[in-house]
mmCIF file of C-alpha atoms in Angstrom:
data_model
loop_
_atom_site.group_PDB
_atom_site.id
_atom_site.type_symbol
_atom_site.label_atom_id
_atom_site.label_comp_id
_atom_site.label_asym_id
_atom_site.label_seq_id
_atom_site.Cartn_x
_atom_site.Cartn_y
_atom_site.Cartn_z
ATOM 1 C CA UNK A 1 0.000 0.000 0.000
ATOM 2 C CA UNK A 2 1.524 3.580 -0.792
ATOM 3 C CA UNK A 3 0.019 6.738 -0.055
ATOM 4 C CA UNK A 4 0.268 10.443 -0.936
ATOM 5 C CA UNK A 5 -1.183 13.631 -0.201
ATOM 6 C CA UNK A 6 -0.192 16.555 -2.672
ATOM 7 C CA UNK A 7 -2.302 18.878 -1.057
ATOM 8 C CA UNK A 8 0.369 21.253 0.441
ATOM 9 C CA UNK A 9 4.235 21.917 0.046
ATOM 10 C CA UNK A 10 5.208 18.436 1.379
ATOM 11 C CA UNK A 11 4.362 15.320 -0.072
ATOM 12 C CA UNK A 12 4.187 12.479 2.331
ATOM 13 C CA UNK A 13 4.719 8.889 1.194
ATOM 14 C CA UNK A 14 4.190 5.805 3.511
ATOM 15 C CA UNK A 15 4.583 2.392 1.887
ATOM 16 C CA UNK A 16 3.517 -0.488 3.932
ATOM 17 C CA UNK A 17 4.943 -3.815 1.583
ATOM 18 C CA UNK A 18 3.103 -7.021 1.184
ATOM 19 C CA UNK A 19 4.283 -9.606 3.164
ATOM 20 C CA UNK A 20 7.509 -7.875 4.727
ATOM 21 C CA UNK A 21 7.270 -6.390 8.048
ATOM 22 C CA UNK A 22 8.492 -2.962 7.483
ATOM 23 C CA UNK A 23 6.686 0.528 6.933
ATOM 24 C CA UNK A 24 8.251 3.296 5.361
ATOM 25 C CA UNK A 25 7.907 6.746 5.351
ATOM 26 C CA UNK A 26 9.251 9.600 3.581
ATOM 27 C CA UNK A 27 8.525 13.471 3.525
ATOM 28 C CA UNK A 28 10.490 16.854 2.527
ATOM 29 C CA UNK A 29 10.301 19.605 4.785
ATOM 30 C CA UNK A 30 10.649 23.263 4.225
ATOM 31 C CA UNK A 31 13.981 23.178 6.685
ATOM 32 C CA UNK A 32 17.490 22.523 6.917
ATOM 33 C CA UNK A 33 18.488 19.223 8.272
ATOM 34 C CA UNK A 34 19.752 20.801 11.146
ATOM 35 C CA UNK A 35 15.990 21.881 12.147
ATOM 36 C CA UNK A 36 14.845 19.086 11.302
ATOM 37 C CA UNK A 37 17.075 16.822 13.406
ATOM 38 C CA UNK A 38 16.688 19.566 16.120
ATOM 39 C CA UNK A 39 12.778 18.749 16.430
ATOM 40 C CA UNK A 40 12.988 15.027 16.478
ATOM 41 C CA UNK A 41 15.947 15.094 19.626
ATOM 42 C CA UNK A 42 15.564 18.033 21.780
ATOM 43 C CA UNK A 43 12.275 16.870 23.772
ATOM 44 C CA UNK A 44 10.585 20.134 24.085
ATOM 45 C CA UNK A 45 10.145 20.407 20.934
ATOM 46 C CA UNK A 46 9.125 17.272 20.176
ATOM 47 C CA UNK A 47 6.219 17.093 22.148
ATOM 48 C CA UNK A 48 5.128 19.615 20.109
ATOM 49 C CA UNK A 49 4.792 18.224 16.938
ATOM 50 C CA UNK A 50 4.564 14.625 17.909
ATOM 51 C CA UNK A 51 1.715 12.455 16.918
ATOM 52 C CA UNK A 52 -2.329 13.473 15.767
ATOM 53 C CA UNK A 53 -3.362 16.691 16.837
ATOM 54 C CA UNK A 54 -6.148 15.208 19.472
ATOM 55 C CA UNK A 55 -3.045 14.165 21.336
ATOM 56 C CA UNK A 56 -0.680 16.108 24.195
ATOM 57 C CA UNK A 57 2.433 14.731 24.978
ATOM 58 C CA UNK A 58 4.785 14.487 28.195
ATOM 59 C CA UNK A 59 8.060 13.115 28.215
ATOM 60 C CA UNK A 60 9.381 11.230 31.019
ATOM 61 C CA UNK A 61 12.949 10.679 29.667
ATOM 62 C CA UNK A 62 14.536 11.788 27.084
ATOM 63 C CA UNK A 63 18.588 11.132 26.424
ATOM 64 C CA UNK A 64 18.688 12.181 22.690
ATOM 65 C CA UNK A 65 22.618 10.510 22.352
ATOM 66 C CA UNK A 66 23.733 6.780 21.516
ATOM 67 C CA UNK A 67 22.836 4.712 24.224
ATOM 68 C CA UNK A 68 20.752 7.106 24.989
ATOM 69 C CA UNK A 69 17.040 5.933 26.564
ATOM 70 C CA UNK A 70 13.614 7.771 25.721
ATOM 71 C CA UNK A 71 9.848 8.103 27.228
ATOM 72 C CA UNK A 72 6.852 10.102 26.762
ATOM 73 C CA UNK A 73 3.118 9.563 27.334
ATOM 74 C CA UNK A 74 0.244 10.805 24.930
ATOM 75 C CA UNK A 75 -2.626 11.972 26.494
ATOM 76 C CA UNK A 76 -6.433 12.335 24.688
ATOM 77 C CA UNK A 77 -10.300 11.983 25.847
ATOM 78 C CA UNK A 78 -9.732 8.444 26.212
ATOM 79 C CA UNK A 79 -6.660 7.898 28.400
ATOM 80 C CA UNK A 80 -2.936 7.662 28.329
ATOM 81 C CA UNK A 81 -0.638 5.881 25.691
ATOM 82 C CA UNK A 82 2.901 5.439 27.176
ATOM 83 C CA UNK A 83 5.889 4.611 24.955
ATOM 84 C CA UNK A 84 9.284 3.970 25.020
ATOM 85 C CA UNK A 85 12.679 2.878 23.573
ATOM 86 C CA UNK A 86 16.196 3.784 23.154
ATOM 87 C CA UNK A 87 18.242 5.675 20.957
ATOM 88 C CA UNK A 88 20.973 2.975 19.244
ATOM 89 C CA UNK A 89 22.164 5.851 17.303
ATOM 90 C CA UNK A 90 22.274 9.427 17.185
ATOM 91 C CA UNK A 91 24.513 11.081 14.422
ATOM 92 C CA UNK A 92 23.728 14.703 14.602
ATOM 93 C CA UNK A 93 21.793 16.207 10.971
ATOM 94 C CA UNK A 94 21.877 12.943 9.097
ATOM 95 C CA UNK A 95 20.208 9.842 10.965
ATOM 96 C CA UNK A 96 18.584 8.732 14.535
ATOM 97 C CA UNK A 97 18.259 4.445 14.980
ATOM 98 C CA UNK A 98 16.063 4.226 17.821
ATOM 99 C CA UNK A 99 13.794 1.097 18.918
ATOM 100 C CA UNK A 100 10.331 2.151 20.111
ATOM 101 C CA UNK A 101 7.521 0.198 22.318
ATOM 102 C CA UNK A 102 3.927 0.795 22.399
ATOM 103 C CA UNK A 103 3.564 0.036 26.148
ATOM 104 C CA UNK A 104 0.227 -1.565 25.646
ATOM 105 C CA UNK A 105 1.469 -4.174 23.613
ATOM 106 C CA UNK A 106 5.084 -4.597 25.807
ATOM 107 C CA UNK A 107 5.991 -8.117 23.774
ATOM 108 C CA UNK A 108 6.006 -5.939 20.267
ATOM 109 C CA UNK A 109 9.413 -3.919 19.413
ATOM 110 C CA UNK A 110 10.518 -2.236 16.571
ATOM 111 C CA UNK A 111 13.225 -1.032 15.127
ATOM 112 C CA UNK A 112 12.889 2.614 13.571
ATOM 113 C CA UNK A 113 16.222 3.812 11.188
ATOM 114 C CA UNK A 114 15.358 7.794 10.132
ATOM 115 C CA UNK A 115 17.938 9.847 8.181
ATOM 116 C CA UNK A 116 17.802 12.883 6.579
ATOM 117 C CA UNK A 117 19.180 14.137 3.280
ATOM 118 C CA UNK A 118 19.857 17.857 2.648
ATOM 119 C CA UNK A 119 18.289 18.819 -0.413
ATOM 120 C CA UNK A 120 19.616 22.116 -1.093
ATOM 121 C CA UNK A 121 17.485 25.550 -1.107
ATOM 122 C CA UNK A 122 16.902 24.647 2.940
ATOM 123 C CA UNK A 123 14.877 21.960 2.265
ATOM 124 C CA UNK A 124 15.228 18.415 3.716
ATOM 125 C CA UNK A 125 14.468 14.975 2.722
ATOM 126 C CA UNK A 126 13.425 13.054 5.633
ATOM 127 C CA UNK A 127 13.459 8.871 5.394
ATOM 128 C CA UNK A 128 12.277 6.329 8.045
ATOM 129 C CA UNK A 129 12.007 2.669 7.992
ATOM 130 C CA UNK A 130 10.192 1.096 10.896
ATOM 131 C CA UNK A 131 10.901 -2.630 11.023
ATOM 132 C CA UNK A 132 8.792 -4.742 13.158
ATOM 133 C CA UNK A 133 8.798 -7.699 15.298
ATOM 134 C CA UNK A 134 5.926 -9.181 13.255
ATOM 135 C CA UNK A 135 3.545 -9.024 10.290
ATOM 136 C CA UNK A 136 0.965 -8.747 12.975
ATOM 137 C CA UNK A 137 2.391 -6.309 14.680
ATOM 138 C CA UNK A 138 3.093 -4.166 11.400
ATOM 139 C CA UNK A 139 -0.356 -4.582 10.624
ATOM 140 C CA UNK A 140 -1.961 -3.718 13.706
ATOM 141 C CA UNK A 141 0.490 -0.487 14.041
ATOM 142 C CA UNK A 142 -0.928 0.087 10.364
ATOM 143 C CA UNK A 143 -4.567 -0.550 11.213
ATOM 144 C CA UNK A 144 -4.710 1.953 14.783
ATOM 145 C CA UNK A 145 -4.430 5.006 12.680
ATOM 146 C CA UNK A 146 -0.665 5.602 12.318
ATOM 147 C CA UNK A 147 -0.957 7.157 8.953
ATOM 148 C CA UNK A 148 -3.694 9.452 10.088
ATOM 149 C CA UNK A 149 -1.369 10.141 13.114
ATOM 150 C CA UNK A 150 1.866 10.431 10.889
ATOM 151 C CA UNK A 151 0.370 13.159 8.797
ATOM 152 C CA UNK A 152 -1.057 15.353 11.516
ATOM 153 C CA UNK A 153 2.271 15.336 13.137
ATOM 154 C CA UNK A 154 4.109 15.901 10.600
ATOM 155 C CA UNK A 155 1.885 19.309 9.701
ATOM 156 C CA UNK A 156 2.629 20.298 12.587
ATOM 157 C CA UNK A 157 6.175 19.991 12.472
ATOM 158 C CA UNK A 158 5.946 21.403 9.316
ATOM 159 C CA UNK A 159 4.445 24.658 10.534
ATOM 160 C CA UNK A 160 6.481 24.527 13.699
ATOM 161 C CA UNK A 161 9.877 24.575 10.845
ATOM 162 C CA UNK A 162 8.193 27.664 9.086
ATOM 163 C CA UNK A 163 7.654 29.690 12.534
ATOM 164 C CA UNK A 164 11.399 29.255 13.006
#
């Protein structure tokens, strides 16, 4: 399954594969790579941006570095979400490895490999590849709303690039 939305600037694409238990996602942003990388590591502004726009997030670590460990809980009308990982690797502008853990399914870990291409004229290329324990995992990830989720978040961030 692949997706787009040329409705604005940015183009997102998220390609979910038959059969192989990866998702990937890419989108350009109005913004340098440093910006960019800047929004997805320093946790006050990720919060911000972070997830669908019924959401409000609250981090409960965050050690942006490799080796590094990460939490945060979402918060809507129906409850809290808590999630978690650690950073693997952190190479400043160009590329995060990270694993991340929906706590409500504990059992179900991925591994999530995001770099980020400078594209010239400030803009960036942002990649991700989320590679999962399981085609059922994958699939239920893929069937809770991610995308929807994915695209409001990365609006935001969008928008939150433009303000400076």
């Amino acid at each position: 399954m692949t997706t787009t939305n040329d409705t604005d600037y940015s183009t997102l694409q998220l390609d979910v594969p038959e059969g192989i238990q990866t998702v990937s996602i890419t989108r350009d942003f109005k913004a340098t790579p440093d910006k960019v990388f800047r929004a997805h590591t320093d946790p006050e502004l990720f919060v911000k941006w972070s997830g669908p726009d019924t959401i409000t997030n609250t981090i409960r670590e965050w050690d942006a570095q490799t080796g590094g460990k990460w939490s945060f809980v979402s918060t809507d009308d129906n409850g809290e979400y808590g999630f978690f990982g650690s950073f693997h690797e952190v190479r400043e502008n160009e590329r995060i490895v990270q694993t991340f853990t929906f706590e409500g399914f504990p059992d179900a870990v991925n591994l999530e490999i995001l770099t980020l291409t400078d594209l010239g004229d400030g803009r960036t290329r942002l990649q991700s590849t989320s590679v999962f324990d399981s085609l059922e995992s994958r699939d239920g990830m893929v069937a809770s709303g991610m995308e929807h989720g994915i695209r409001e978040g990365y609006d935001k961030l969008e928008k939150m690039l433009a303000e400076g």
